[in-house]
Coordinates of C-alpha atoms in Angstrom, one line a residue:
Chain A
M100 CA 1.2 49.3 1.9
S101 CA 0.0 46.6 4.3
V102 CA 2.4 44.8 6.6
D103 CA 3.1 41.2 5.6
L104 CA 2.8 39.5 9.0
R105 CA 4.2 36.2 7.7
S106 CA 7.5 37.9 6.6
A107 CA 7.6 39.9 9.9
F108 CA 7.1 36.7 11.9
F109 CA 9.7 34.9 9.8
Y110 CA 12.3 37.5 10.5
S111 CA 11.4 38.0 14.2
R112 CA 11.6 34.3 14.9
K113 CA 15.0 34.1 13.2
D114 CA 16.3 37.1 15.1
I115 CA 15.1 35.9 18.5
F116 CA 16.5 32.4 18.2
K117 CA 19.9 33.4 16.8
N118 CA 21.3 33.8 20.4
I119 CA 19.8 31.1 22.5
K120 CA 21.4 32.3 25.8
I121 CA 19.8 35.7 25.6
F122 CA 16.6 34.1 24.6
I123 CA 16.7 31.9 27.7
I124 CA 17.5 34.8 30.0
I125 CA 14.7 36.9 28.7
T126 CA 12.2 34.2 28.7
L127 CA 13.2 33.2 32.2
S128 CA 12.5 36.7 33.5
I129 CA 9.0 36.6 32.0
I130 CA 8.4 33.0 33.3
L131 CA 9.4 34.1 36.8
A132 CA 7.4 37.3 36.7
T133 CA 4.3 35.3 35.5
A134 CA 4.7 32.4 37.9
N135 CA 5.4 34.9 40.7
I136 CA 1.9 36.5 40.3
I137 CA 0.2 33.1 40.4
V138 CA 2.2 31.7 43.3
I139 CA 2.3 34.8 45.6
N140 CA -1.4 35.5 45.1
G141 CA -2.3 31.8 45.3
L142 CA -0.4 31.5 48.6
I143 CA -2.0 34.6 50.0
D144 CA -5.5 33.6 49.0
G145 CA -4.8 30.2 50.6
M146 CA -3.5 31.7 53.7
I147 CA -6.5 34.0 54.1
E148 CA -9.0 31.3 53.4
D149 CA -7.3 28.9 55.8
L150 CA -7.2 31.7 58.4
V151 CA -10.9 32.4 58.0
D152 CA -11.7 28.7 58.0
N153 CA -9.7 28.2 61.1
T154 CA -11.3 31.2 62.9
V155 CA -14.8 30.1 61.9
E156 CA -14.1 26.5 62.9
S157 CA -12.7 27.2 66.3
S158 CA -14.0 30.5 67.5
V159 CA -17.2 31.5 65.8
G160 CA -20.3 29.9 64.2
H161 CA -21.7 30.6 60.8
L162 CA -24.1 32.8 62.6
N163 CA -23.6 34.2 66.1
I164 CA -26.5 35.2 68.3
Y165 CA -25.6 37.9 70.9
P166 CA -27.6 39.4 73.7
D167 CA -29.5 42.6 72.9
N168 CA -27.7 45.8 73.4
N169 CA -27.1 46.7 77.1
E170 CA -27.9 43.1 78.1
R171 CA -25.1 40.7 79.2
F172 CA -26.9 37.4 78.6
I173 CA -29.4 35.9 76.2
E174 CA -32.2 34.7 78.4
G175 CA -34.4 31.7 77.9
I176 CA -32.0 29.8 75.8
G177 CA -33.9 26.5 76.3
I178 CA -36.8 27.7 74.1
K179 CA -34.4 29.3 71.6
E180 CA -32.5 26.0 71.3
Q181 CA -35.8 24.2 70.7
R182 CA -36.7 26.6 67.9
L183 CA -33.2 26.3 66.4
A184 CA -33.6 22.5 66.4
T185 CA -36.7 22.9 64.2
L186 CA -35.0 24.8 61.4
K187 CA -33.7 22.5 58.7
E188 CA -31.0 24.9 57.6
V189 CA -29.4 24.8 61.1
E190 CA -27.1 21.8 61.4
A191 CA -26.0 22.4 65.0
Y192 CA -25.7 25.1 67.7
S193 CA -23.7 25.7 70.8
P194 CA -24.5 28.2 73.6
R195 CA -21.5 29.6 75.5
I196 CA -21.0 31.6 78.6
S197 CA -18.3 34.2 78.9
A198 CA -17.1 35.5 82.2
T199 CA -14.0 36.9 83.7
G200 CA -11.8 35.5 86.4
V201 CA -8.3 35.0 87.7
L202 CA -6.4 31.7 87.3
S203 CA -3.6 31.1 89.8
N204 CA -0.9 28.5 90.3
K205 CA 0.9 28.9 93.6
E206 CA 2.2 32.5 93.5
L207 CA 1.5 33.1 89.8
S208 CA -1.8 34.6 88.7
V209 CA -3.2 35.8 85.3
S210 CA -6.5 37.5 84.5
S211 CA -8.5 35.1 82.4
T212 CA -11.6 34.7 80.2
I213 CA -13.8 31.8 81.4
L214 CA -15.5 30.1 78.5
A215 CA -18.2 27.7 79.5
L216 CA -19.7 25.4 76.9
D217 CA -21.6 22.2 76.4
P218 CA -18.9 19.8 75.0
D219 CA -21.4 17.7 73.1
K220 CA -23.0 20.7 71.4
E221 CA -19.7 22.4 70.8
R222 CA -18.3 19.3 69.0
K223 CA -21.2 19.4 66.6
T224 CA -20.8 23.1 66.0
T225 CA -17.0 23.9 66.0
K226 CA -13.7 22.2 66.1
L227 CA -12.6 24.0 69.2
L228 CA -12.3 20.8 71.3
E229 CA -10.2 19.2 68.6
K230 CA -7.5 21.7 69.3
L231 CA -6.3 19.9 72.4
V232 CA -2.5 19.6 72.4
R233 CA -2.3 17.5 75.6
G234 CA -4.8 15.7 77.9
A235 CA -8.5 15.2 77.3
A236 CA -11.6 17.3 76.7
V237 CA -14.0 18.2 79.6
N238 CA -17.3 16.3 79.9
P239 CA -20.6 17.9 80.4
N240 CA -20.8 16.6 84.0
D241 CA -17.3 17.4 85.1
K242 CA -17.3 19.5 88.2
N243 CA -13.6 19.9 88.9
A244 CA -12.1 19.8 85.5
I245 CA -11.0 22.7 83.2
L246 CA -9.1 23.1 80.0
V247 CA -6.4 25.8 79.9
S248 CA -5.2 27.6 76.8
S249 CA -1.6 26.9 75.8
R250 CA 0.0 30.3 76.6
L251 CA -1.9 30.7 79.8
A252 CA -0.7 27.3 80.9
E253 CA 2.9 28.3 80.0
D254 CA 2.6 31.6 81.9
L255 CA 1.3 29.8 85.0
K256 CA 3.6 26.8 84.5
L257 CA 0.6 24.5 84.4
D258 CA 0.3 21.1 82.8
V259 CA -2.2 18.3 82.6
G260 CA -2.9 16.9 86.0
D261 CA -1.9 20.1 87.9
E262 CA -4.3 21.9 90.2
A263 CA -5.1 25.6 89.6
T264 CA -7.2 28.0 91.5
L265 CA -9.9 29.9 89.7
A266 CA -11.4 33.1 91.2
F267 CA -14.7 33.9 89.5
E268 CA -15.9 37.5 89.0
N269 CA -18.5 37.1 91.8
G270 CA -15.7 36.3 94.3
I271 CA -16.1 32.5 94.4
I272 CA -12.8 30.7 94.4
K273 CA -12.5 27.1 93.5
V274 CA -9.6 24.7 92.9
Y275 CA -9.8 22.8 89.5
N276 CA -7.8 20.0 87.9
V277 CA -6.2 20.8 84.6
K278 CA -7.6 18.1 82.3
G279 CA -6.2 19.4 79.0
I280 CA -4.2 22.1 77.3
I281 CA -5.7 23.7 74.2
R282 CA -4.2 25.7 71.4
T283 CA -6.3 27.4 68.6
G284 CA -3.7 29.6 66.9
N285 CA -5.7 32.7 68.0
L286 CA -3.3 34.7 70.1
D287 CA -6.0 36.3 72.3
F288 CA -7.7 33.0 72.9
D289 CA -4.5 31.1 73.6
S290 CA -3.1 33.6 76.1
S291 CA -6.0 33.9 78.5
T292 CA -8.8 31.3 78.2
V293 CA -10.1 28.7 80.7
I294 CA -12.7 26.3 79.4
M295 CA -15.2 24.6 81.6
P296 CA -18.5 22.7 81.3
M297 CA -21.7 24.9 81.0
D298 CA -23.4 23.4 84.1
E299 CA -20.3 24.1 86.3
A300 CA -20.3 27.7 85.2
Y301 CA -24.1 28.0 85.9
R302 CA -23.4 26.7 89.4
Q303 CA -20.5 29.0 90.2
L304 CA -22.0 32.1 88.6
A305 CA -25.5 31.3 90.1
I306 CA -27.3 31.7 86.8
D307 CA -29.3 29.3 84.6
N308 CA -30.9 29.1 81.1
M309 CA -28.7 31.9 79.8
A310 CA -25.8 32.3 77.4
S311 CA -23.4 35.0 76.3
I312 CA -23.5 33.8 72.8
I313 CA -25.1 31.1 70.7
L314 CA -23.0 29.7 67.9
V315 CA -25.1 28.4 65.0
K316 CA -23.7 26.1 62.3
L317 CA -25.6 26.2 59.0
S318 CA -25.8 23.5 56.4
D319 CA -24.3 26.0 53.9
K320 CA -22.2 28.8 55.3
S321 CA -22.4 30.9 52.2
M322 CA -26.1 31.3 52.9
S323 CA -25.5 33.0 56.3
E324 CA -26.7 36.4 55.1
I325 CA -30.0 34.8 53.9
Y326 CA -30.6 32.9 57.1
K327 CA -29.7 35.7 59.4
P328 CA -33.1 37.6 59.2
M329 CA -35.0 34.3 59.2
I330 CA -33.3 33.3 62.5
M331 CA -33.8 36.8 63.9
Q332 CA -37.5 36.4 63.3
N333 CA -37.8 32.8 64.5
L334 CA -35.9 33.3 67.8
D335 CA -37.0 36.9 68.4
V336 CA -33.5 38.2 68.7
N337 CA -32.0 41.4 67.4
N338 CA -28.3 40.9 67.5
I339 CA -26.9 38.4 65.1
R340 CA -23.6 38.6 63.3
T341 CA -22.5 36.4 60.3
W342 CA -19.1 34.7 60.1
E343 CA -18.1 37.3 57.5
E344 CA -18.7 40.1 59.9
E345 CA -16.9 38.2 62.7
T346 CA -13.9 37.7 60.5
E347 CA -13.7 41.2 59.2
F348 CA -10.4 41.7 60.8
V349 CA -9.0 38.9 58.6
S350 CA -10.3 40.7 55.5
N351 CA -8.5 43.9 56.6
F352 CA -5.4 41.8 57.2
A353 CA -6.0 40.1 53.8
N354 CA -6.2 43.5 52.0
S355 CA -2.8 44.5 53.5
W356 CA -1.3 41.2 52.2
R357 CA -2.9 41.7 48.8
S358 CA -1.3 45.1 48.6
I359 CA 2.1 43.6 49.4
S360 CA 1.6 40.9 46.9
S361 CA 0.7 43.4 44.2
I362 CA 3.9 45.3 44.9
I363 CA 5.9 42.1 44.7
S364 CA 4.2 41.1 41.5
G365 CA 4.6 44.6 40.1
V366 CA 8.3 44.6 40.8
G367 CA 8.7 41.3 39.1
L368 CA 6.8 42.5 36.1
I369 CA 8.8 45.7 35.9
A370 CA 12.1 43.8 36.1
A371 CA 10.9 41.5 33.3
A372 CA 9.7 44.4 31.2
I373 CA 13.0 46.2 31.6
S374 CA 15.0 43.2 30.6
V375 CA 12.8 42.6 27.5
G376 CA 13.0 46.3 26.6
I377 CA 16.7 46.6 27.1
V378 CA 17.5 43.4 25.1
I379 CA 15.3 44.5 22.1
Y380 CA 16.7 48.0 22.3
I381 CA 20.4 46.8 22.4
N382 CA 19.6 44.4 19.5
I383 CA 18.2 47.3 17.5
I384 CA 21.3 49.5 18.2
H385 CA 23.5 46.6 17.1
K386 CA 21.7 46.0 13.9
K387 CA 21.0 49.5 12.8
R388 CA 22.8 48.8 9.5
Q389 CA 20.7 45.7 8.9
I390 CA 17.5 47.7 9.6
G391 CA 18.8 50.3 7.1
I392 CA 19.3 47.5 4.5
M393 CA 15.9 46.0 5.3
K394 CA 14.4 49.4 4.5
A395 CA 16.5 49.8 1.4
I396 CA 15.2 46.5 0.0
G397 CA 11.7 47.8 0.4
T398 CA 10.2 47.3 3.9
S399 CA 8.1 50.1 5.3
N400 CA 8.4 51.7 8.7
A401 CA 5.3 49.8 9.8
F402 CA 6.9 46.5 8.9
I403 CA 10.0 47.3 11.0
F404 CA 7.8 48.3 13.9
T405 CA 5.9 45.1 13.5
V406 CA 9.0 42.9 13.4
F407 CA 10.4 44.2 16.7
L408 CA 7.0 44.3 18.4
M409 CA 6.5 40.8 17.3
E410 CA 9.8 39.8 18.9
A411 CA 8.4 41.2 22.2
A412 CA 5.2 39.2 21.6
I413 CA 7.1 36.0 20.9
F414 CA 9.0 36.4 24.1
G415 CA 5.7 37.2 25.8
V416 CA 3.8 34.2 24.4
I417 CA 6.5 31.7 25.3
G418 CA 7.4 33.2 28.7
V419 CA 3.8 33.6 29.8
F420 CA 2.8 30.1 28.7
I421 CA 5.7 28.5 30.6
G422 CA 5.2 30.9 33.5
D423 CA 1.5 30.0 33.8
S424 CA 2.4 26.3 33.7
V425 CA 5.1 26.7 36.4
G426 CA 2.8 28.9 38.5
Y427 CA 0.0 26.3 38.2
L428 CA 2.2 23.4 39.1
A429 CA 3.7 25.3 42.1
I430 CA 0.2 26.1 43.4
K431 CA -0.9 22.5 43.0
Y432 CA 2.2 21.5 44.9
F433 CA 1.4 23.8 47.8
E434 CA -2.3 22.7 47.7
A435 CA -1.2 19.1 48.2
N436 CA 1.6 20.0 50.7
P437 CA 0.4 22.6 53.1
F438 CA 2.9 24.1 55.5
L439 CA 2.5 24.8 59.2
D440 CA 2.4 28.5 60.1
A441 CA 4.6 28.8 63.2
I442 CA 2.8 31.9 64.5
S443 CA -0.8 30.7 64.2
Q444 CA 0.0 27.0 64.4
T445 CA -2.4 26.4 61.5
W446 CA -1.8 24.6 58.3
I447 CA -1.6 26.9 55.3
S448 CA -2.0 25.8 51.7
A449 CA -2.4 27.6 48.4
R450 CA -5.5 28.1 46.3
F451 CA -5.7 28.2 42.5
E452 CA -8.4 30.4 41.1
P453 CA -8.8 30.6 37.3
Q454 CA -8.8 34.4 37.5
L455 CA -5.2 34.2 38.8
F456 CA -4.4 32.6 35.5
Y457 CA -6.1 35.4 33.5
I458 CA -4.5 38.2 35.6
A459 CA -1.0 36.7 35.3
T460 CA -1.4 36.2 31.5
I461 CA -2.9 39.6 30.8
F462 CA -0.5 41.6 32.9
S463 CA 2.7 39.7 31.9
F464 CA 1.9 39.7 28.3
G465 CA 0.7 43.3 28.3
V466 CA 3.8 44.5 30.1
T467 CA 6.1 42.5 27.7
I468 CA 4.4 44.1 24.7
L469 CA 4.6 47.5 26.2
A470 CA 8.3 46.9 26.8
G471 CA 8.8 46.3 23.1
V472 CA 6.9 49.4 21.9
Y473 CA 9.6 52.0 22.5
P474 CA 12.5 49.9 20.9
A475 CA 10.1 49.1 18.0
I476 CA 9.3 52.8 17.4
K477 CA 13.0 53.6 17.5
A478 CA 13.7 50.9 15.0
S479 CA 11.0 52.0 12.6
R480 CA 12.4 55.6 12.7
V481 CA 16.0 54.5 11.6
E482 CA 17.1 56.7 8.7
I483 CA 18.3 54.5 5.8
I484 CA 21.3 56.5 4.7
K485 CA 22.6 57.1 8.3
A486 CA 22.0 53.4 9.1
I487 CA 23.8 52.0 6.1
W488 CA 26.8 54.4 6.3
G489 CA 26.8 54.3 10.1
T490 CA 26.8 58.1 10.4
Chain B
M250 CA 13.7 54.1 -23.5
E251 CA 14.8 56.4 -20.8
I252 CA 14.5 54.6 -17.4
I253 CA 16.2 57.1 -15.1
K254 CA 16.2 60.9 -15.6
T255 CA 17.1 63.6 -13.2
S256 CA 16.5 67.3 -13.7
N257 CA 18.5 70.0 -11.8
L258 CA 18.9 67.6 -8.9
K259 CA 20.3 69.2 -5.8
K260 CA 21.0 67.9 -2.3
S261 CA 22.6 69.8 0.5
Y262 CA 23.3 68.9 4.1
M263 CA 23.8 71.0 7.2
L264 CA 27.1 70.2 8.8
G265 CA 26.7 72.2 12.0
N266 CA 25.9 75.7 10.7
V267 CA 27.6 75.1 7.4
E268 CA 25.6 74.1 4.3
V269 CA 27.3 71.4 2.3
K270 CA 26.2 71.0 -1.3
A271 CA 26.5 67.3 -2.1
L272 CA 24.7 67.7 -5.5
N273 CA 24.5 71.0 -7.2
G274 CA 22.1 70.6 -10.2
V275 CA 22.5 67.2 -11.8
D276 CA 20.8 66.6 -15.2
T277 CA 21.3 63.1 -16.5
S278 CA 19.5 60.4 -18.3
I279 CA 20.1 56.6 -18.4
E280 CA 18.5 54.3 -20.9
Q281 CA 16.9 51.0 -20.1
G282 CA 19.4 48.1 -20.4
E283 CA 22.5 50.4 -20.0
F284 CA 25.4 49.4 -17.7
V285 CA 26.6 52.7 -16.4
A286 CA 29.5 53.5 -14.1
I287 CA 29.5 56.6 -11.9
M288 CA 33.0 57.8 -11.2
G289 CA 34.7 60.7 -9.6
P290 CA 36.8 61.7 -6.6
S291 CA 35.7 61.2 -3.0
G292 CA 33.0 63.6 -1.9
C293 CA 31.9 64.5 -5.4
G294 CA 28.3 63.3 -4.9
K295 CA 28.4 59.8 -6.6
S296 CA 26.8 58.0 -3.7
T297 CA 24.4 60.8 -3.0
F298 CA 23.2 60.6 -6.6
L299 CA 22.8 56.8 -6.3
N300 CA 20.9 57.2 -3.0
L301 CA 18.5 59.8 -4.6
T302 CA 17.8 57.8 -7.7
G303 CA 17.4 54.7 -5.5
M304 CA 14.8 56.6 -3.5
L305 CA 16.7 56.0 -0.3
D306 CA 16.9 59.7 0.3
T307 CA 15.0 62.8 -0.8
P308 CA 16.5 65.7 -2.8
T309 CA 16.6 69.3 -1.6
S310 CA 15.3 70.3 -5.0
G311 CA 15.0 69.1 -8.6
E312 CA 13.1 66.1 -10.0
I313 CA 13.7 62.4 -10.4
Y314 CA 11.9 60.4 -13.1
L315 CA 11.9 56.6 -13.2
E316 CA 10.3 55.1 -16.3
G317 CA 9.0 58.6 -17.1
K318 CA 7.2 58.9 -13.8
D319 CA 8.0 61.7 -11.4
V320 CA 8.9 60.0 -8.1
T321 CA 10.4 63.0 -6.3
N322 CA 7.5 63.6 -4.0
M323 CA 6.4 60.0 -3.3
N324 CA 5.8 59.3 0.4
S325 CA 7.9 56.9 2.3
N326 CA 5.5 53.9 2.0
M327 CA 5.2 54.4 -1.8
R328 CA 9.0 54.7 -2.1
A329 CA 9.5 51.5 -0.1
E330 CA 7.0 49.6 -2.3
Y331 CA 8.8 50.9 -5.4
R332 CA 12.2 49.9 -4.1
L333 CA 10.8 46.4 -3.3
K334 CA 9.2 45.8 -6.7
Y335 CA 11.5 47.6 -9.1
M336 CA 14.9 48.1 -7.6
G337 CA 17.8 46.1 -6.5
F338 CA 20.7 47.3 -4.3
V339 CA 24.2 46.2 -3.8
F340 CA 26.3 48.0 -1.3
Q341 CA 30.1 48.1 -0.6
F342 CA 29.7 46.4 2.7
F343 CA 28.0 43.1 2.0
N344 CA 25.1 43.9 4.3
L345 CA 23.5 40.5 4.5
F346 CA 21.1 39.5 7.3
N347 CA 23.5 37.6 9.6
E348 CA 20.7 35.5 11.3
L349 CA 19.4 34.2 8.0
T350 CA 21.0 31.6 5.8
V351 CA 22.2 32.3 2.3
M352 CA 19.0 30.9 0.9
E353 CA 16.8 32.9 3.4
N354 CA 18.6 36.1 2.6
V355 CA 17.6 35.7 -1.0
M356 CA 14.1 34.5 -0.2
F357 CA 13.3 37.4 2.1
P358 CA 12.6 40.2 -0.5
M359 CA 10.4 37.7 -2.4
M360 CA 8.5 36.9 0.8
L361 CA 8.0 40.6 1.4
N362 CA 6.7 40.9 -2.2
K363 CA 4.4 37.9 -1.6
R364 CA 5.8 35.9 -4.4
S365 CA 4.7 32.3 -4.4
N366 CA 7.7 30.3 -5.7
Y367 CA 10.3 32.1 -3.7
K368 CA 12.3 29.0 -2.7
E369 CA 12.8 27.8 -6.2
R370 CA 13.6 31.3 -7.4
A371 CA 16.1 31.7 -4.6
K372 CA 17.9 28.5 -5.6
E373 CA 17.9 29.6 -9.2
L374 CA 19.5 32.9 -8.4
L375 CA 22.1 31.4 -6.1
N376 CA 22.9 28.9 -8.9
L377 CA 23.2 31.9 -11.2
V378 CA 25.8 33.6 -8.9
G379 CA 27.6 30.3 -8.4
L380 CA 26.5 29.6 -4.8
G381 CA 24.1 26.7 -5.4
D382 CA 26.1 24.6 -3.0
R383 CA 26.0 27.1 -0.1
L384 CA 22.3 27.5 0.4
N385 CA 22.2 26.6 4.1
H386 CA 25.3 28.4 5.1
L387 CA 25.3 31.5 7.2
P388 CA 26.9 34.7 5.8
S389 CA 29.7 34.4 8.4
E390 CA 30.7 31.1 6.8
L391 CA 31.3 32.7 3.4
S392 CA 34.2 34.7 2.0
G393 CA 33.8 38.4 1.1
G394 CA 33.4 37.7 -2.6
Q395 CA 30.8 35.0 -1.9
Q396 CA 28.9 37.3 0.4
Q397 CA 28.8 40.0 -2.3
R398 CA 27.5 37.4 -4.8
V399 CA 24.7 36.6 -2.3
T400 CA 23.9 40.3 -2.1
I401 CA 23.7 40.4 -5.9
A402 CA 21.4 37.4 -5.9
R403 CA 19.2 39.1 -3.2
S404 CA 19.1 42.3 -5.3
L405 CA 17.8 40.3 -8.2
A406 CA 15.1 38.5 -6.2
N407 CA 12.1 40.5 -7.4
D408 CA 13.4 40.9 -11.0
P409 CA 14.1 44.6 -10.6
K410 CA 14.2 46.9 -13.6
I411 CA 17.1 48.9 -12.1
L412 CA 20.1 47.5 -10.2
L413 CA 22.0 50.1 -8.2
A414 CA 25.5 49.2 -6.8
D415 CA 27.5 51.4 -4.6
E416 CA 31.2 50.4 -4.9
P417 CA 30.3 46.7 -4.9
T418 CA 33.9 45.7 -5.3
G419 CA 35.3 48.2 -2.8
N420 CA 36.0 45.5 -0.2
L421 CA 37.1 42.7 -2.6
D422 CA 40.4 41.6 -3.9
T423 CA 41.1 42.0 -7.7
A424 CA 40.0 38.4 -8.7
S425 CA 36.7 38.7 -6.8
S426 CA 36.1 42.2 -8.1
I427 CA 36.5 41.0 -11.7
E428 CA 34.2 38.0 -11.0
I429 CA 31.5 40.4 -9.7
I430 CA 31.7 42.8 -12.6
E431 CA 31.6 39.8 -15.1
L432 CA 28.4 38.7 -13.2
F433 CA 26.9 42.2 -13.6
R434 CA 27.8 42.2 -17.3
K435 CA 26.2 38.8 -17.7
L436 CA 23.0 40.0 -16.0
N437 CA 23.0 43.1 -18.1
Q438 CA 23.5 41.2 -21.4
E439 CA 21.3 38.1 -20.6
Q440 CA 18.5 39.7 -18.6
G441 CA 18.6 43.3 -19.9
Q442 CA 19.1 44.6 -16.4
T443 CA 19.8 48.4 -16.1
I444 CA 22.8 48.7 -13.9
V445 CA 24.1 51.9 -12.3
M446 CA 27.3 51.3 -10.4
V447 CA 29.5 53.7 -8.4
T448 CA 33.2 52.9 -8.5
H449 CA 36.5 54.4 -7.9
S450 CA 38.3 52.0 -10.1
P451 CA 39.0 53.1 -13.8
E452 CA 39.6 49.4 -14.6
I453 CA 36.1 48.4 -13.3
G454 CA 34.5 51.5 -14.9
G455 CA 36.1 50.6 -18.2
M456 CA 34.1 47.3 -18.3
T457 CA 30.8 49.2 -18.4
D458 CA 28.9 50.7 -21.4
R459 CA 29.3 54.3 -20.2
I460 CA 31.0 56.3 -17.5
I461 CA 29.4 59.4 -15.9
H462 CA 32.0 61.5 -14.3
F463 CA 31.1 63.6 -11.2
R464 CA 33.0 66.5 -9.8
D465 CA 32.0 68.9 -7.0
G466 CA 28.4 67.8 -7.1
T467 CA 27.9 68.1 -10.8
I468 CA 28.4 66.0 -13.9
E469 CA 31.7 66.7 -15.6
H470 CA 31.3 67.1 -19.3

C-alpha cells in the first residue's frame, strides 16, 4: 500500500497551522539556527580575510625576498631591483633594512626595531605609510626625521615634534625629530618600531646596496605561488616566501575561530532540533487517540510516519528559507557597514560565500528532519485499540 | 449472503501474569444488509468482537471471514487497506480530527482512497446527516449529537460494505440517540448498509433487525 503524499501533506499542513503560536516559536528557532550559521561564519570569514588583507597591505608583500640562510642582508639590490622592474607581473617592490636599536626620551628607553625603507617605493608596494595617526610621513632625503609606532610612542611619552635619541646596534647615537606616529594594528609592530629613510639607515649602519628584505607586489596576488620560482630564477635568490606563508599564523588563528563558530552553530542547531522534536513528540502524545482513529479509518503505519515527518519537513522548509534570507540580509548589512576592531584597529566586515548558504540549508534542514524521525516512528507504532480507548 | 462470519474466535489478554479471556470461542454469522445489535453486560467481549471483525485487532485463535474471504492472517497494510475501502467505524467518543473542518473530516478518508469527487461527495453525505449548513465549522463548534453525525458521514465516505458502531449513542442524550439510530436505520434501508452496533441500551437494540447477546466472552443462545 503506497503512501498518498497529497493526503499526508494535507493533514500535516492542517496540524501544523492549527496552533500559530507554537508554529512561530518552532519556526523562529530554526530561523535563528540557520541565520546563525550564515552570520557567524560570514563574520569570521570576513574578519580573517580583512586580517590577512591588512597584514599583507601593511607588513608583507605578495612575495618577500629574504637573504640566503646564514646571511643577514641581500646584497647587490640595485641589480635585483633592475631585474624586478623588467618583469611585467611585478607591479612594485620595496627593499627594507631591519636593525635593532634603543629609542630613548629623557630617562625612558625601549629596545626597538629600526625599519628603514624608501618611502616612494614603499607607497607603491604597501599601505604602511597610510597608517599614520598623527604627523607626516618621512621623505627619502630626511636625515633627522623618524616615525615612531603608536605603542612605542606611548611608552616613551613621545609625540609629533618631540626629539628622541636612537642608539644603533653599532653604537652610534643620534637625536631624531619625531615626524609622525604610525599604527598598523599589528601588536608587535606597534610596540617597538622606528621607521626611517633607507639612505639615513645606510649612513648610520655604514652599509650600502643591501636590504634585509625586498617586498614584491604582484599584479595578481593569487598567482604568488606561480611567480615565486620565476623570480627565484630571475634574481638568483633562494629564499622567497609567499604572502600565504607569511600569514600562516592568521590561518591557524582562523582555524581556531572556525572551530568556535562550528560549536556555536552546532549548539544552535541542536537547540532547534530539540524544540522541533519535542513539539512534534508532545503533539503526538496529545493526539494518540486521533492517530488511532486515523489508523482505524484505513491509514497505514507508513502514512502516519510520513505525516509527522512531513510536519518536520514543513517546519524545516519554512524555517530554513526565512533563516537563509535573514542570514543573507545580515551579512549584506555587515558587508556594507564594517565595524572597527578595537584590538587590531582594523575595519572588519562580513563575507557572503554561496557555500555558506548551502551549508546552512543542508545542516538546518537535515537536523530538523532528523528531529522529526523519532516522534514519527513513535506515532506510526501507536496501537489502534490502546490509542482509541486510551489504555 | 453472509458478509461476516467468525469461527471459534478467541481473544485473550495478559493482565500482569493473569490471562484474561475476552472472547472464548465465538461462532457467528451476519448477512449482508442486516442491522445487528451486539448486547451484553460490561466486560462480556462485545467491543472485542467488534474490534476483531473490524480488523482493528488480531485474534488469539479462530477465523474471521469477510464476504467469504479469510482475513484472519492479513498483514497490517492489507488490513488498513481493507478498512479504508470496505469498512466504516463509529465510536462512542466522537473522535473527529479537531484541526479539520466538518467537511474536511468527511473528505479525508476519500482523499486517502484517492477518490476524485470527494468534495461533492462530502457535501452530499453531510446533507444526508443533516449538517449541510455546518460544512466549514470545526468539531469544537458542534454539539455532541452533531459531532456523532459527522462521524457517521465520515464512516460512509468510501461507501463501505460494513458499518461498525461501538456504542455510538453512549455519550448522547435520548433525543440525539434516537436521531442517530433513525439515521442508521435509514442508511440500512435505503443504501443496504450492513450495520453492526454495540449497545447497552435495550431500547436502542430493539430498533435493530437482530440482537446478538454476549456473556462471558461467548454468544448467549
